[in-house]
XYZ file of C-alpha atoms in Angstrom:
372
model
C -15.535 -0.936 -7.736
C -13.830 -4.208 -7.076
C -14.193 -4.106 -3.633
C -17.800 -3.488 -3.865
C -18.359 -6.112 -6.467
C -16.874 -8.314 -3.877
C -19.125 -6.976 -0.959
C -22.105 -7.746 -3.029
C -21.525 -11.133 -4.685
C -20.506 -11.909 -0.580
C -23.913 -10.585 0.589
C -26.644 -11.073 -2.527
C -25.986 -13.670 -4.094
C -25.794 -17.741 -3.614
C -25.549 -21.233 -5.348
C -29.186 -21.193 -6.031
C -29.338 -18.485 -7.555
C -30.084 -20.043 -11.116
C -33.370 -21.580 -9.580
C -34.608 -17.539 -9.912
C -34.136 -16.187 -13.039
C -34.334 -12.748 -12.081
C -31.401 -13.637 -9.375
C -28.989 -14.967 -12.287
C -29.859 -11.429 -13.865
C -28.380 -9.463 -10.544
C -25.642 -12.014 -10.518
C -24.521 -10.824 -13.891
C -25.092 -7.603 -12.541
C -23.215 -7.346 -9.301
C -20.074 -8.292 -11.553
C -20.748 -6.069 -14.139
C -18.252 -2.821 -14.337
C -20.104 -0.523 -16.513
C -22.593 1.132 -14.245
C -25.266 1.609 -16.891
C -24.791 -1.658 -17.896
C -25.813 -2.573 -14.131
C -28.950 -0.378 -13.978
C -29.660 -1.764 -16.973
C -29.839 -5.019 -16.152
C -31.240 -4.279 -12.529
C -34.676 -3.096 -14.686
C -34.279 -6.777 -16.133
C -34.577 -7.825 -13.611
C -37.119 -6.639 -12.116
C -39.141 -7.374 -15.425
C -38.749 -10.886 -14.683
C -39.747 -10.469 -10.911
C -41.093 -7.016 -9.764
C -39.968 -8.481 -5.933
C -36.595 -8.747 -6.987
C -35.102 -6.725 -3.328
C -31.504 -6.428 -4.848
C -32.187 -5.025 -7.908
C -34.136 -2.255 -6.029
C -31.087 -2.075 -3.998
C -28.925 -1.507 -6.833
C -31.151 1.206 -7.836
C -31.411 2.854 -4.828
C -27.345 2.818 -4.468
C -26.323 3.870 -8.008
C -29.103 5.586 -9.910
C -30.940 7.732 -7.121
C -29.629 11.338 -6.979
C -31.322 11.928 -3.801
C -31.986 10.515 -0.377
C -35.031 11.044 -1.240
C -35.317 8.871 -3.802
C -32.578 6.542 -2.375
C -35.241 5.965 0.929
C -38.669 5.650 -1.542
C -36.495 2.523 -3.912
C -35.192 1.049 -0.632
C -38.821 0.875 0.760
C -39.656 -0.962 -2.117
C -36.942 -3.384 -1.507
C -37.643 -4.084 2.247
C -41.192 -5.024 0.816
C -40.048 -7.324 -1.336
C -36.873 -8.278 0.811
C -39.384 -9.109 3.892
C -41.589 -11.353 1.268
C -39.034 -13.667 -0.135
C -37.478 -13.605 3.637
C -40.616 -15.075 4.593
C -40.918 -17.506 2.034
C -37.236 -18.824 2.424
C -38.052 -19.274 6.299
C -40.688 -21.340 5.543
C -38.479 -23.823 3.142
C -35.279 -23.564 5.266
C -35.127 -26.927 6.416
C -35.798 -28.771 2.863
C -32.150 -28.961 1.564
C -28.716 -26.925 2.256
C -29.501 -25.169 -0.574
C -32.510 -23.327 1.014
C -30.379 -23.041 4.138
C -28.266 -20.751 1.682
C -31.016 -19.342 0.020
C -32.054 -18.202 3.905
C -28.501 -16.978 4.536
C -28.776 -14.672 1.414
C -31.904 -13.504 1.808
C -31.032 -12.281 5.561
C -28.347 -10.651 4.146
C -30.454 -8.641 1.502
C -32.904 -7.712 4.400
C -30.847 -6.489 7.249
C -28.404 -4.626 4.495
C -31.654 -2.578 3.243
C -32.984 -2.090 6.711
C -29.961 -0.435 7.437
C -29.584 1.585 5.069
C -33.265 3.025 5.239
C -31.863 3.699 8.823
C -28.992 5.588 7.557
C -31.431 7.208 4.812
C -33.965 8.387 7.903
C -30.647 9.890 9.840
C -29.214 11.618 6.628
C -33.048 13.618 6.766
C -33.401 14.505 10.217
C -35.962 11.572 11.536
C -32.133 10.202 13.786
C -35.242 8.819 16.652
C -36.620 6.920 14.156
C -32.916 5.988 12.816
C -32.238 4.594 16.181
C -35.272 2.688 16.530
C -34.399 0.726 13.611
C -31.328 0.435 14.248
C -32.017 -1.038 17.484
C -34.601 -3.474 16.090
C -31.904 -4.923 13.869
C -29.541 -5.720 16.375
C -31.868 -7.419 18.230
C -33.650 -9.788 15.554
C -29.974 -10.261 13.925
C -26.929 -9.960 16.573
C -24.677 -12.063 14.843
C -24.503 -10.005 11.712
C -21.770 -7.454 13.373
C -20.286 -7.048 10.425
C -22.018 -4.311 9.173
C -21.338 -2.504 12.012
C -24.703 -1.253 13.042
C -23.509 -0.402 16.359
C -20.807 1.978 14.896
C -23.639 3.672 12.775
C -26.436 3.869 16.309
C -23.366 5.554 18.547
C -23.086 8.505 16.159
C -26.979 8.592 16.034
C -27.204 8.715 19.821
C -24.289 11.137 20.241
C -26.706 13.081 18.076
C -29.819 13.260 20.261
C -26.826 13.543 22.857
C -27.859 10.828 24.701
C -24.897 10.169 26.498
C -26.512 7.185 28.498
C -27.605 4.816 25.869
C -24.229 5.483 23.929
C -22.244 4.075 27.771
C -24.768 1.233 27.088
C -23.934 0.341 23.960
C -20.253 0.497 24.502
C -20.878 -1.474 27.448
C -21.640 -4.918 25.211
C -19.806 -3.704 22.092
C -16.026 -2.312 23.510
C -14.818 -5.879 25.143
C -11.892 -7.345 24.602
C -13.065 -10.375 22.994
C -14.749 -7.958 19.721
C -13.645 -6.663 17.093
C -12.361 -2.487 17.652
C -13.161 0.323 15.912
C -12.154 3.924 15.589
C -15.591 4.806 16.107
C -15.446 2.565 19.480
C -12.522 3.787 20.765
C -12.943 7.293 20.398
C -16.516 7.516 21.541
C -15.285 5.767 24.545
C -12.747 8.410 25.033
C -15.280 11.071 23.865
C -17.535 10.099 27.426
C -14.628 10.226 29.906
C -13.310 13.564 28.161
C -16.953 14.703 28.882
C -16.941 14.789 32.474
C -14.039 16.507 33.221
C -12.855 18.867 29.748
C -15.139 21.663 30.705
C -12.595 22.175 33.791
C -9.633 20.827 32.199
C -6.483 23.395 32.502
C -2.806 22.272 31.458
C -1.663 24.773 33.858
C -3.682 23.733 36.586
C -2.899 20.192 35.923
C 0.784 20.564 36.090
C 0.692 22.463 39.656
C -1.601 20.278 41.450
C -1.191 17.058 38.929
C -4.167 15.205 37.453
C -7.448 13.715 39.360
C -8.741 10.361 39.111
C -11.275 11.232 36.281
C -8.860 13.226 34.050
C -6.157 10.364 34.505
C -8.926 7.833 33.122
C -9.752 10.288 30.665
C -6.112 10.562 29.441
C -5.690 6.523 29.392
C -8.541 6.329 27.302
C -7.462 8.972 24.741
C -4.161 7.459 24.597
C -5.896 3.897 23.988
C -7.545 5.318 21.297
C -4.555 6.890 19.538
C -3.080 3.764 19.777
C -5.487 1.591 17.800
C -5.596 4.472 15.022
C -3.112 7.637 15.611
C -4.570 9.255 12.236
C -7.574 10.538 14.092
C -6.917 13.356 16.254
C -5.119 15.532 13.207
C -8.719 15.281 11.683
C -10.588 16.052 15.177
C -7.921 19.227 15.622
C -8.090 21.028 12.109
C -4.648 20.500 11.609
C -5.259 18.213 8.299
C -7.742 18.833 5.919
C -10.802 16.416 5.836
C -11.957 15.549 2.632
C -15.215 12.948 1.588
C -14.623 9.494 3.272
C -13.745 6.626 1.004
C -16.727 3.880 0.406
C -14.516 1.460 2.330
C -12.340 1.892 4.885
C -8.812 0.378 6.675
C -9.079 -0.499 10.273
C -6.939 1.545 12.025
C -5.860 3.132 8.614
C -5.926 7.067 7.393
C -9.363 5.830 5.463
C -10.723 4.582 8.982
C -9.101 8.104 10.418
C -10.969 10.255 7.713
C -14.355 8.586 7.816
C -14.597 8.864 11.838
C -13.576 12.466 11.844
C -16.170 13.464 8.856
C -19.114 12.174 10.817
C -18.225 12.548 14.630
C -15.797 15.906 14.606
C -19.752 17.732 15.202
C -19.562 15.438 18.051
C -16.555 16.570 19.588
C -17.129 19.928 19.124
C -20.179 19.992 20.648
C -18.548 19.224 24.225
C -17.074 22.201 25.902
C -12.942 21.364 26.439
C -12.885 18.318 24.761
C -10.837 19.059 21.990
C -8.754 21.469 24.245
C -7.604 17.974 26.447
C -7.405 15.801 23.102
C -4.821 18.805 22.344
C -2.943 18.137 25.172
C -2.777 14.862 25.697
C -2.934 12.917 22.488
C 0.943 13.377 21.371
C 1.834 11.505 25.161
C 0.953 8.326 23.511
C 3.897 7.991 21.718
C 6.033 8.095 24.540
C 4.404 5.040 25.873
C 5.084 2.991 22.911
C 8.384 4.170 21.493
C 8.747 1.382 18.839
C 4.943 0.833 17.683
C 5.741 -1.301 14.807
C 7.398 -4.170 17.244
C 4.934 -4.212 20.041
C 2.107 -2.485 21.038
C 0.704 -1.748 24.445
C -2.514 -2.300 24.593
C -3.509 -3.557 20.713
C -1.118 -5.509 18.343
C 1.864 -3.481 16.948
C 0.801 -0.873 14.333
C 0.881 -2.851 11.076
C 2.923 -1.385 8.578
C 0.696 -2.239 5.108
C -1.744 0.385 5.843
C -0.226 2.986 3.932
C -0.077 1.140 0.625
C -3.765 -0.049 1.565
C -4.802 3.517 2.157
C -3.609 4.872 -0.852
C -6.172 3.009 -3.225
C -8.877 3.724 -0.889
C -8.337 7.217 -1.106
C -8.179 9.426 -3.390
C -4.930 10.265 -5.388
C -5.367 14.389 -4.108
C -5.136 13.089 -0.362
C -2.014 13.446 1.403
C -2.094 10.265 3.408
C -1.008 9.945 6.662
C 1.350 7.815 7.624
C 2.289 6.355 11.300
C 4.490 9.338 13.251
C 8.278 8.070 13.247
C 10.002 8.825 16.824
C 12.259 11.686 16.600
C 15.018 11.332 18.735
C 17.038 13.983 20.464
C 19.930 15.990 19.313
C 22.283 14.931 21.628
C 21.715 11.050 20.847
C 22.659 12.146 16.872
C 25.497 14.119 17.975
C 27.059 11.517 20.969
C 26.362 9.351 17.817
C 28.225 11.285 15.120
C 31.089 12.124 17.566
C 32.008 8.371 18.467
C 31.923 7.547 14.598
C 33.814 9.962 14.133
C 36.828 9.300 16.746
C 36.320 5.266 15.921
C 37.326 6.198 12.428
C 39.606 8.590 13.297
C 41.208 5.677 15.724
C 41.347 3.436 12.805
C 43.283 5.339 9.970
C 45.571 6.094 12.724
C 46.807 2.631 13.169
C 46.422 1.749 9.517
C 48.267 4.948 8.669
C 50.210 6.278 11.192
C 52.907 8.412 9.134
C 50.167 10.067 7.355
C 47.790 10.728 10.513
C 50.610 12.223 12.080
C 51.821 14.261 9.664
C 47.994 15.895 8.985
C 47.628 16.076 13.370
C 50.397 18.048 13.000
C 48.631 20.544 9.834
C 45.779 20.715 11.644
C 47.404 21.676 14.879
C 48.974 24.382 12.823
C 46.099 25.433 11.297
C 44.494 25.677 14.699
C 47.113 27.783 15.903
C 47.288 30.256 13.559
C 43.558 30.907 13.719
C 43.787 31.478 17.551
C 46.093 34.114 17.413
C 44.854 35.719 14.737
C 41.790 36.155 16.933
């Protein structure tokens, strides 16, 4: 809850906001705790101003019980969002305070366009998803931070069009923007495509990897680098449960909410789960201290855990970055020169007493052997 009263004081509100009475209402609102205290005072609000967008919003997001109903109250909000957007376009230029006013009112619109996009792909209508999706990113590109393009690659994965999803990663995956588990997967997801329906570990060990399944490898391994939380979900091997309402970057709660909506994804191409199996665990070996430096990202930072753990729920085993186990022989060369440094040491601190129990367990040794 705090984290979303946060997101929305960021997004809806401004300085101006006294200047609209039923805006001071949502203010109050947005920072209220008690959810029917907030629905309450989102119906205030709209009995000031019946083209107040974010109280529709707020009704939409925590009083609808369907998507249904979600998609009919945000559709009333983009009408009113698109009015006041309008009107604070026209008035931009009058003071910094409109410019603000604009800023906010941007915000409100592209947040409920998006989620009547979401809304149309949760019912079926994912063409119609895309389209708006689409539209968004071209009347707004700077607002990345909602990470439209992470919600349009699952939709196209869904039609399966495997074309327009290379296109998108084609302006979104460069080095200079911000990753994403989403990103990095569904990059790996395309080269695992072309060559997973062939893919054999024993006929890749006699005749050694081609050109495509090396590029598919690198790019799985780049993946489980940025978030190595992800393929446990994609392979059944931990349980999934609901994703969080916000998520960690490269955190379990990233790792949980990628799996939930893209595992259909992977599943749906023949082998590609079979060469994630085989070739995901390999990217540990490349970075044997992931904490210290990375290879192709930043080291792994260590706070995710504690981060994760009030994201999810208290149920969820979270998981944690996999520690390097290191052979047997390196703990016992290990144990055996302790133990012959220390043995070295009480001998020439105590050399009457070290001889005299060399000498009992000499005897001891004996007697065992030829009693055998």
């Amino acid at each position: 809850m705090n984290l979303s009263a946060q997101d929305h004081q960021t997004f809806f509100t401004c300085d101006t906001d006294f200047l609209r009475p039923s805006d001071t209402v949502m203010q109050k609102a947005w920072r209220e705790r008690n959810p029917p205290a907030r629905i309450k005072a989102a119906y205030q609000a709209l009995e000031l101003n019946n083209d107040c967008a974010t109280a529709y919003v707020l009704l939409a997001e925590e009083e609808a019980t369907t998507i249904v109903d979600a998609e009919r109250l945000f559709k009333q909000a983009l009408k009113a969002g698109e009015t006041i957007y309008k009107r604070s376009q026209q008035c931009q230029h009058q003071s910094p305070q409109h410019e603000a006013q604009l800023r906010r009112d941007t915000n409100v619109l592209v947040y409920i366009k998006r989620r009547l996009a979401m809304c149309a792909r949760k019912l079926g209508r994912i063409r119609e998803a895309v389209k708006i999706m689409r539209d968004l990113m071209k009347e707004f590109p700077p607002l990345t931070m909602l990470n439209i393009h992470e919600n349009l690659l699952e939709s196209l994965l869904e039609l399966q069009a495997y074309a327009d999803v290379q296109a998108v990663l084609a302006k979104y995956d460069d080095i200079s923007l911000p990753k994403s588990a989403a990103i990095c997967y569904t990059a790996a997801l395309l080269k695992t495509r072309t060559v997973s329906d062939k893919f054999s570990p024993e006929t890749a060990s006699r005749r050694g990897l081609s050109t495509a399944e090396i590029s598919a490898v690198e790019a799985i391994h780049r993946a489980v680098e940025f978030n190595p939380h992800v393929p446990k979900y994609l392979l059944e091997m931990k349980s999934l449960i609901l994703p969080p309402e916000h998520i960690l970057k490269r955190g379990d709660s990233e790792a949980v909410a990628y799996a939930f909506f893209h595992l259909q994804h992977w599943k749906r191409i023949e082998g590609a789960l079979n060469l994630l199996q085989c070739t995901w665990e390999g990217t540990f070996r490349m970075i044997p201290y992931p904490l210290e430096k990375g290879h192709l990202f930043y080291p792994y930072p260590s706070c995710t855990e504690t981060a994760d753990r009030e994201l999810l729920p208290t149920f969820h085993h979270v998981s944690v970055y996999p520690k390097k186990e290191l052979p047997f022989f390196i703990h016992f060369t290990a144990g055996l020169c302790s133990s012959t440094a220390m043995i070295a040491l009480l001998t020439h601190q105590f050399p009457e007493i070290m001889g005299v129990f060399a000498k009992a367990v000499s005897m001891i040794s004996r007697t065992c052997i030829e009693y055998l």
